[in-house]
Short mmCIF file of C-alpha atoms (C1' of nucleotides) in Angstrom, two decimals:
data_model
loop_
_atom_site.label_atom_id
_atom_site.label_comp_id
_atom_site.label_asym_id
_atom_site.label_seq_id
_atom_site.Cartn_x
_atom_site.Cartn_y
_atom_site.Cartn_z
CA MET K 257 53.64 81.41 66.23
CA PRO K 258 57.55 80.34 64.99
CA PRO K 259 57.93 77.61 62.61
CA PRO K 260 57.38 74.19 64.17
CA ARG K 261 60.95 73.48 64.03
CA GLU K 262 62.02 76.16 66.30
CA ARG K 263 58.95 75.20 68.59
CA ILE K 264 60.55 72.04 68.96
CA LEU K 265 63.93 73.12 69.45
CA ALA K 266 62.56 75.26 72.27
CA ALA K 267 60.61 73.10 73.75
CA ALA K 268 63.35 70.15 73.74
CA ARG K 269 65.69 72.82 75.15
CA ASP K 270 63.71 73.40 77.89
CA LEU K 271 62.92 70.18 78.93
CA PHE K 272 66.05 68.27 77.93
CA TYR K 273 68.09 70.97 80.66
CA ARG K 274 65.63 70.74 83.31
CA HIS K 275 65.17 66.73 83.36
CA GLY K 276 67.65 65.11 81.31
CA VAL K 277 68.01 64.26 77.82
CA HIS K 278 66.84 60.41 78.92
CA SER K 279 64.25 61.67 81.01
CA VAL K 280 62.26 63.21 78.28
CA GLY K 281 60.44 61.52 75.52
CA VAL K 282 59.77 62.69 71.59
CA GLU K 283 55.76 62.70 72.33
CA THR K 284 56.60 64.95 75.55
CA ILE K 285 58.93 67.39 73.64
CA ALA K 286 56.30 67.11 70.58
CA GLU K 287 53.09 68.22 73.27
CA ALA K 288 55.23 71.06 74.58
CA ALA K 289 55.92 72.26 71.42
CA GLN K 290 52.17 72.16 70.26
CA THR K 291 52.65 69.96 67.87
CA ASN K 292 52.93 66.06 67.34
CA LYS K 293 55.66 63.13 67.21
CA MET K 294 54.77 63.24 62.95
CA THR K 295 55.91 66.65 62.53
CA LEU K 296 59.17 66.22 65.14
CA TYR K 297 60.36 63.39 63.04
CA ARG K 298 59.49 65.10 59.67
CA HIS K 299 62.08 67.89 61.15
CA PHE K 300 64.76 65.69 62.89
CA ARG K 301 65.81 62.14 61.55
CA SER K 302 66.16 60.58 64.82
CA LYS K 303 65.94 61.75 68.76
CA ASP K 304 69.60 61.73 68.25
CA ASP K 305 69.52 63.82 65.70
CA LEU K 306 67.41 66.27 67.79
CA VAL K 307 69.78 65.97 70.59
CA ALA K 308 72.64 66.58 68.64
CA ALA K 309 70.73 69.83 67.08
CA TYR K 310 69.92 70.73 70.73
CA ALA K 311 73.81 70.61 71.35
CA ARG K 312 74.37 72.76 68.37
CA GLU K 313 71.96 75.24 69.46
CA LEU K 314 73.94 75.43 73.04
CA ALA K 315 77.18 76.16 70.97
CA ALA K 316 75.96 78.67 68.96
CA GLU K 317 74.62 80.72 71.60
CA GLY K 318 77.59 80.27 73.46
CA ASP K 319 79.81 81.24 70.70
CA ALA K 320 77.85 84.24 70.34
CA LEU K 321 78.23 85.56 73.49
CA TRP K 322 82.00 86.33 72.48
CA ILE K 323 81.04 87.90 69.42
CA THR K 324 78.96 90.24 71.27
CA LEU K 325 81.42 90.94 74.10
CA ALA K 326 83.88 91.71 71.19
CA ALA K 327 81.56 93.78 69.74
CA ASN K 328 80.53 95.80 72.87
CA TYR K 329 83.72 96.45 73.81
CA PRO K 330 86.07 96.27 70.79
CA ASP K 331 88.89 98.40 71.55
CA ASP K 332 88.94 97.21 75.95
CA PRO K 333 89.82 94.31 76.50
CA CYS K 334 90.06 94.94 80.16
CA ARG K 335 86.18 95.92 79.99
CA ARG K 336 85.45 93.01 78.00
CA LEU K 337 86.82 90.35 80.38
CA GLN K 338 84.55 92.52 83.10
CA GLY K 339 81.53 91.96 80.84
CA TRP K 340 82.49 87.84 80.68
CA VAL K 341 82.68 87.88 84.54
CA ASP K 342 79.70 89.89 84.50
CA HIS K 343 77.74 87.40 82.56
CA VAL K 344 79.16 84.38 84.68
CA GLU K 345 77.95 86.12 87.87
CA GLU K 346 74.38 86.10 85.99
CA ILE K 347 74.44 82.45 85.29
CA LEU K 348 75.53 81.55 88.82
CA THR K 349 72.88 83.52 90.81
CA ASN K 350 70.15 82.38 88.52
CA ARG K 351 67.81 80.48 90.63
CA PHE K 352 67.00 77.94 87.88
CA GLU K 353 70.52 77.15 87.43
CA ARG K 354 71.03 73.31 86.87
CA GLY K 355 74.54 73.35 85.68
CA CYS K 356 76.07 73.73 82.23
CA ALA K 357 73.69 72.15 79.70
CA MET K 358 76.28 70.76 77.56
CA ALA K 359 78.19 69.42 80.46
CA ASN K 360 75.20 67.69 81.61
CA ALA K 361 74.17 66.47 78.43
CA ALA K 362 78.04 64.67 77.89
CA VAL K 363 77.38 63.22 81.24
CA GLU K 364 74.40 61.43 79.76
CA LEU K 365 75.87 60.64 76.24
CA GLN K 366 77.58 57.91 75.13
CA PRO K 367 81.35 58.66 73.74
CA GLY K 368 80.25 57.65 70.13
CA HIS K 369 77.06 60.02 70.34
CA PRO K 370 76.86 62.52 67.59
CA ALA K 371 76.39 65.24 70.01
CA ARG K 372 79.41 64.50 72.15
CA ALA K 373 81.59 65.96 69.06
CA VAL K 374 80.20 69.06 69.17
CA ILE K 375 80.09 69.55 73.26
CA GLU K 376 83.89 68.82 72.76
CA ASP K 377 84.41 71.12 70.40
CA TYR K 378 82.66 74.16 72.06
CA LYS K 379 84.56 73.57 75.30
CA GLN K 380 87.77 73.41 73.40
CA ARG K 381 86.85 77.06 71.76
CA LYS K 382 85.52 78.38 75.20
CA ARG K 383 89.27 77.50 76.89
CA GLU K 384 90.53 79.15 73.72
CA ASN K 385 88.38 82.29 73.59
CA LEU K 386 89.16 82.70 77.43
CA VAL K 387 93.12 82.22 76.43
CA ARG K 388 92.94 85.20 74.06
CA LEU K 389 90.81 87.37 76.31
CA PHE K 390 93.51 87.02 79.25
CA SER K 391 95.87 87.46 76.63
CA ASP K 392 94.36 90.33 75.30
CA ALA K 393 94.06 91.91 78.58
CA ARG K 394 97.91 91.63 79.07
CA TYR K 395 97.77 89.18 81.92
CA ARG K 396 101.26 87.29 82.12
CA ASP K 397 100.46 83.81 81.91
CA PRO K 398 97.03 83.64 79.95
CA GLU K 399 97.13 80.01 79.72
CA THR K 400 97.02 79.19 83.13
CA LEU K 401 94.87 81.87 84.25
CA ALA K 402 92.46 80.36 81.53
CA ASP K 403 92.54 77.05 83.18
CA GLU K 404 91.95 78.07 86.22
CA VAL K 405 89.37 80.00 85.97
CA PHE K 406 87.70 77.97 83.43
CA LEU K 407 87.94 75.02 86.04
CA LEU K 408 86.49 77.14 88.91
CA PHE K 409 83.42 78.18 86.76
CA GLU K 410 82.83 74.76 85.60
CA GLY K 411 83.20 73.50 89.13
CA ALA K 412 80.31 76.21 90.06
CA ARG K 413 78.00 75.24 87.72
CA ILE K 414 78.37 71.46 88.67
CA SER K 415 78.00 72.01 92.25
CA ILE K 416 75.16 74.52 92.30
CA GLN K 417 73.02 71.09 91.41
CA CYS K 418 74.86 68.91 94.40
CA GLY K 419 73.35 71.25 96.85
CA GLY K 420 76.96 73.21 97.19
CA GLN K 421 75.63 76.31 97.03
CA GLY K 422 78.02 77.13 99.71
CA PRO K 423 81.42 77.26 97.22
CA ALA K 424 79.67 78.18 94.10
CA SER K 425 78.01 81.51 95.41
CA ARG K 426 81.68 82.71 96.30
CA VAL K 427 82.82 81.87 93.08
CA VAL K 428 82.17 85.51 91.64
CA LYS K 429 84.06 87.27 94.36
CA MET K 430 87.04 84.87 93.98
CA LEU K 431 87.02 85.19 90.24
CA ARG K 432 87.55 88.67 90.60
CA ASP K 433 90.17 88.75 93.15
CA LEU K 434 91.89 86.27 91.34
CA LEU K 435 91.81 88.65 88.21
CA ASP K 436 92.86 91.61 90.20
CA ARG K 437 95.60 89.86 91.66
CA ALA K 438 96.88 87.74 88.84
CA PRO K 439 100.50 88.96 87.39
CA ARG K 440 100.29 91.16 84.41
CA ALA K 441 102.62 92.55 81.71
CA MET N 7 81.85 33.93 95.41
CA PRO N 8 80.54 37.24 97.38
CA PRO N 9 76.80 37.41 98.33
CA PRO N 10 74.42 38.47 96.01
CA ARG N 11 73.71 42.03 97.06
CA GLU N 12 77.20 42.95 97.12
CA ARG N 13 77.88 41.35 93.21
CA ILE N 14 74.83 43.24 92.50
CA LEU N 15 75.85 46.73 94.21
CA ALA N 16 79.23 45.93 92.71
CA ALA N 17 77.99 45.40 88.77
CA ALA N 18 75.66 48.69 89.46
CA ARG N 19 78.41 50.69 90.56
CA ASP N 20 80.64 49.84 87.39
CA LEU N 21 77.59 50.10 85.14
CA PHE N 22 76.23 53.39 86.84
CA TYR N 23 79.58 54.77 86.23
CA ARG N 24 80.63 54.18 82.68
CA HIS N 25 76.88 54.23 80.96
CA GLY N 26 74.65 56.46 83.30
CA VAL N 27 72.18 55.87 85.92
CA HIS N 28 69.07 56.03 83.08
CA SER N 29 71.23 54.23 80.24
CA VAL N 30 71.36 50.57 82.39
CA GLY N 31 68.35 48.35 83.35
CA VAL N 32 68.03 46.25 85.73
CA GLU N 33 68.15 42.89 84.19
CA THR N 34 71.65 44.30 82.90
CA ILE N 35 73.04 44.66 86.42
CA ALA N 36 71.48 41.31 87.35
CA GLU N 37 73.36 39.32 84.64
CA ALA N 38 76.83 41.43 85.23
CA ALA N 39 76.08 40.58 88.83
CA GLN N 40 75.91 36.89 87.83
CA THR N 41 72.35 36.71 89.08
CA ASN N 42 69.05 37.73 87.80
CA LYS N 43 65.96 40.31 88.55
CA MET N 44 64.55 38.43 91.39
CA THR N 45 67.39 38.29 93.46
CA LEU N 46 67.78 41.98 92.78
CA TYR N 47 64.31 42.78 93.39
CA ARG N 48 64.43 40.36 96.88
CA HIS N 49 68.02 43.30 97.61
CA PHE N 50 66.02 46.37 96.31
CA ARG N 51 62.66 47.52 96.89
CA SER N 52 62.86 49.30 93.33
CA LYS N 53 65.69 50.58 90.99
CA ASP N 54 65.51 53.96 92.82
CA ASP N 55 66.24 52.12 95.97
CA LEU N 56 69.65 50.17 94.56
CA VAL N 57 70.39 53.87 93.04
CA ALA N 58 70.39 55.28 96.45
CA ALA N 59 72.45 52.43 97.55
CA TYR N 60 74.80 53.03 94.91
CA ALA N 61 75.08 56.65 96.01
CA ARG N 62 75.54 55.49 99.84
CA GLU N 63 78.22 53.25 99.12
CA LEU N 64 80.25 56.06 96.62
CA ALA N 65 79.63 58.39 99.93
CA ALA N 66 80.79 55.98 102.55
CA GLU N 67 83.93 55.15 100.23
CA GLY N 68 84.78 58.86 99.73
CA ASP N 69 84.17 59.49 103.41
CA ALA N 70 86.54 56.21 104.20
CA LEU N 71 89.15 58.00 102.25
CA TRP N 72 89.63 61.07 105.15
CA ILE N 73 89.36 58.62 107.98
CA THR N 74 92.06 56.72 105.81
CA LEU N 75 93.82 59.98 105.81
CA ALA N 76 93.67 60.96 109.19
CA ALA N 77 95.36 57.43 110.39
CA ASN N 78 97.70 57.64 108.17
CA TYR N 79 99.22 61.22 109.08
CA PRO N 80 97.71 61.48 112.61
CA ASP N 81 100.24 64.75 113.53
CA ASP N 82 101.02 65.92 110.73
CA PRO N 83 98.10 68.04 108.50
CA CYS N 84 100.56 69.09 105.87
CA ARG N 85 101.19 65.36 104.99
CA ARG N 86 97.74 64.66 105.26
CA LEU N 87 97.34 67.47 102.80
CA GLN N 88 99.77 66.24 100.69
CA GLY N 89 98.72 62.89 100.70
CA TRP N 90 94.87 64.35 99.38
CA VAL N 91 96.36 65.86 96.77
CA ASP N 92 98.46 62.79 95.63
CA HIS N 93 94.96 61.25 95.65
CA VAL N 94 93.24 64.11 93.45
CA GLU N 95 96.11 63.13 91.16
CA GLU N 96 95.79 59.60 91.09
CA ILE N 97 92.19 60.26 90.10
CA LEU N 98 92.48 63.06 87.46
CA THR N 99 95.15 60.78 85.59
CA ASN N 100 93.17 57.68 85.76
CA ARG N 101 92.23 56.62 82.32
CA PHE N 102 88.92 55.43 82.88
CA GLU N 103 88.08 58.57 84.40
CA ARG N 104 84.36 60.00 83.78
CA GLY N 105 84.24 62.62 86.08
CA CYS N 106 82.66 62.32 89.92
CA ALA N 107 80.12 59.20 89.88
CA MET N 108 78.08 61.31 92.49
CA ALA N 109 78.03 64.65 90.56
CA ASN N 110 76.99 62.80 87.47
CA ALA N 111 74.37 61.06 89.35
CA ALA N 112 73.12 64.29 90.38
CA VAL N 113 72.82 65.64 86.89
CA GLU N 114 70.47 62.54 85.89
CA LEU N 115 68.35 62.42 89.32
CA GLN N 116 65.43 64.42 89.59
CA PRO N 117 65.45 66.93 92.70
CA GLY N 118 63.29 64.64 94.65
CA HIS N 119 65.15 61.46 94.22
CA PRO N 120 66.37 59.60 97.38
CA ALA N 121 70.08 59.63 96.43
CA ARG N 122 70.32 63.42 96.02
CA ALA N 123 69.98 63.86 99.34
CA VAL N 124 72.87 61.16 100.11
CA ILE N 125 74.87 63.38 97.31
CA GLU N 126 73.99 66.58 98.30
CA ASP N 127 75.09 65.92 102.33
CA TYR N 128 78.36 63.88 100.67
CA LYS N 129 79.60 67.08 99.04
CA GLN N 130 78.82 69.03 102.27
CA ARG N 131 80.86 66.81 104.38
CA LYS N 132 83.77 66.65 101.68
CA ARG N 133 83.51 70.63 101.89
CA GLU N 134 84.06 70.47 105.83
CA ASN N 135 86.64 67.83 105.50
CA LEU N 136 88.54 70.42 103.44
CA VAL N 137 88.10 73.28 105.09
CA ARG N 138 89.28 71.55 108.55
CA LEU N 139 92.29 70.39 106.29
CA PHE N 140 93.36 73.76 105.80
CA SER N 141 92.54 74.91 109.17
CA ASP N 142 94.60 71.87 110.56
CA ALA N 143 97.49 72.97 107.85
CA ARG N 144 97.45 76.53 109.37
CA TYR N 145 96.59 78.33 106.13
CA ARG N 146 95.16 81.80 106.46
CA ASP N 147 91.99 81.45 105.31
CA PRO N 148 90.85 77.94 104.97
CA GLU N 149 87.27 78.84 103.98
CA THR N 150 88.07 80.04 100.47
CA LEU N 151 90.98 78.10 99.93
CA ALA N 152 88.78 75.02 100.08
CA ASP N 153 85.75 76.51 98.38
CA GLU N 154 88.56 77.29 95.55
CA VAL N 155 90.46 74.04 95.65
CA PHE N 156 87.08 72.07 95.66
CA LEU N 157 85.61 73.75 92.65
CA LEU N 158 89.45 73.58 90.87
CA PHE N 159 88.67 69.61 91.48
CA GLU N 160 85.15 69.34 90.91
CA GLY N 161 86.06 71.36 87.31
CA ALA N 162 88.40 69.43 86.09
CA ARG N 163 86.38 65.81 86.79
CA ILE N 164 83.60 67.34 84.69
CA SER N 165 86.08 68.95 82.01
CA ILE N 166 87.62 65.47 81.05
CA GLN N 167 84.63 63.91 79.87
CA CYS N 168 83.99 67.14 77.71
CA GLY N 169 87.16 66.42 75.73
CA GLY N 170 89.01 69.04 77.93
CA GLN N 171 92.23 66.96 79.03
CA GLY N 172 93.78 70.38 78.27
CA PRO N 173 92.73 72.62 81.49
CA ALA N 174 92.14 69.17 83.51
CA SER N 175 95.41 67.62 83.16
CA ARG N 176 97.31 70.79 84.66
CA VAL N 177 95.05 71.11 87.48
CA VAL N 178 97.10 69.17 89.71
CA LYS N 179 100.14 71.41 89.00
CA MET N 180 97.77 74.33 89.46
CA LEU N 181 96.80 73.06 92.86
CA ARG N 182 100.50 72.72 94.46
CA ASP N 183 101.44 76.02 93.00
CA LEU N 184 97.99 77.37 94.91
CA LEU N 185 98.86 75.45 98.51
CA ASP N 186 102.42 76.64 98.08
CA ARG N 187 101.70 80.41 97.42
CA ALA N 188 98.62 80.72 99.76
CA PRO N 189 99.21 82.79 102.90
CA ARG N 190 99.96 80.87 106.33
CA ALA N 191 99.62 81.77 109.61
"C1'" DC G 276 41.86 78.56 41.16
"C1'" DC G 277 44.29 74.59 42.08
"C1'" DC G 278 47.96 71.70 43.24
"C1'" DA G 279 52.09 70.80 45.56
"C1'" DC G 280 53.89 70.97 50.15
"C1'" DT G 281 53.60 71.30 54.98
"C1'" DA G 282 51.41 70.08 59.54
"C1'" DG G 283 48.15 67.53 62.35
"C1'" DG G 284 45.96 63.38 63.75
"C1'" DT G 285 45.62 58.83 64.90
"C1'" DA G 286 46.52 54.74 65.12
"C1'" DC G 287 49.86 51.24 65.37
"C1'" DC G 288 54.79 48.39 65.69
"C1'" DG G 289 58.39 46.21 67.91
"C1'" DA G 290 61.29 46.68 71.58
"C1'" DT G 291 62.46 47.53 76.30
"C1'" DC G 292 61.25 49.25 80.59
"C1'" DG G 293 60.72 48.21 85.71
"C1'" DG G 294 58.31 45.31 88.55
"C1'" DT G 295 56.14 40.55 90.02
"C1'" DA G 296 54.02 35.52 90.32
"C1'" DA G 297 54.91 31.20 90.86
"C1'" DC G 298 57.76 27.35 91.27
"C1'" DA G 299 62.14 24.52 91.36
"C1'" DA G 300 66.09 23.86 93.04
"C1'" DT G 301 70.29 24.68 96.91
"C1'" DC G 302 72.41 25.70 100.88
"C1'" DC G 303 72.99 25.76 106.12
"C1'" DA G 304 71.82 25.50 110.73
"C1'" DG G 305 69.96 22.57 114.06
"C1'" DC D 254 69.18 14.38 107.86
"C1'" DT D 255 65.94 17.66 107.53
"C1'" DG D 256 63.38 21.96 106.90
"C1'" DG D 257 63.23 26.68 106.81
"C1'" DA D 258 65.25 30.41 104.38
"C1'" DT D 259 67.89 31.93 100.33
"C1'" DT D 260 68.65 31.67 95.07
"C1'" DG D 261 67.82 30.71 90.20
"C1'" DT D 262 64.47 30.22 86.32
"C1'" DT D 263 60.98 31.42 83.51
"C1'" DA D 264 57.04 33.57 82.15
"C1'" DC D 265 54.39 37.44 82.70
"C1'" DC D 266 52.05 41.97 83.16
"C1'" DG D 267 51.46 47.17 82.06
"C1'" DA D 268 53.59 51.43 80.42
"C1'" DT D 269 56.55 53.63 77.68
"C1'" DC D 270 60.01 53.89 74.45
"C1'" DG D 271 61.40 55.36 69.40
"C1'" DG D 272 59.92 55.52 65.25
"C1'" DT D 273 56.42 54.84 61.12
"C1'" DA D 274 52.05 54.71 57.74
"C1'" DC D 275 48.33 56.87 56.57
"C1'" DC D 276 44.79 60.08 55.81
"C1'" DT D 277 42.97 64.55 56.23
"C1'" DA D 278 43.29 69.89 56.80
"C1'" DG D 279 45.17 73.78 55.75
"C1'" DT D 280 47.94 77.00 53.15
"C1'" DG D 281 50.59 79.71 49.86
"C1'" DG D 282 52.54 80.71 45.14
"C1'" DG D 283 51.93 80.04 40.22
#
DNA sequence: CCCACTAGGTACCGATCGGTAACAATCCAG
DNA sequence: CTGGATTGTTACCGATCGGTACCTAGTGGG
């Protein structure tokens, strides 16, 4: 069995994503992690601290995707781009998708919350990664293209939980068409 | 002074949007409405009932925009479309924008919550209104165009509160370019 | 073996949550 | 003016919240 801290973070991650940060109490998390509240508070100073750790874990995992992508296709930006689109498709067709966990958390958290900075930094890095990807793939206007793709993706994720499987289900095809038709240098 | 029910709904709307549904207690809402908890519970059976009324009000206001749009430009779908884009720009450049109130609420609410149905119905109507708008303006593929515009808009709104004013600030220009370049019949 | 460190368990704290009972004040129609 | 309906006030309920004190049970390294 993994050490308590990992179990707590895993449980928090599952519950926070499924039910929202404010709807889940620390006791519930501790029980789901097969431990208790005291052990939770030995590893996290407060619930807010746990939420921040939750955000950091999500951000680290998101960043890891880009490292994996670069490692898998070190000299082929177009394949790398294709790999990213495949990843997007994987997310958007997941039956349990409930939107971007970090965006959802940002909705619930007050502007001053420690997790907010983590989330905002991550979203900015994500956009930069997209710009670099389009730049490497020799698209003519990588900035605009990155913004467009970024917003389409974010919009699709938030729309899924608003019953809008309509627009979201077609976004992958839209993405591929967009990338096919966008002008390249 | 407006009757209590209206004041309560107005206060709930302000507080729910600024701080989130779960972060605001009924007592706070009653005080902000310059009344008290008992009066609130005389007009709303429960907090969930108030949240559902909140969602219904947002939906009614969103629907009213389309009626206004149709009334202002009864015989000119292109001007109507232009009016809608102006409205989008107005929203996205608002300093107090914190995303779509209904999408934010959906993030916080469990799938079975009475407000969820209101929100999902509204989003579907919104998409249909967009399709009709593009169809009236004689675009070649109104469905795809509506999805694209819908997702760009939703993505921009959710991105604003993730510190991503980067992508969101350029979305209006992207929208106008997209509509200029999209093929028409 | 032993001792320090970590985890588990329980009981508890004050605060706040959504929601209600009972009663006084107010207001408006007939 | 009067009487019924609506509102205001206060106090309260049980439940749950985040967070802590205290003690016991392991457990691993010297």
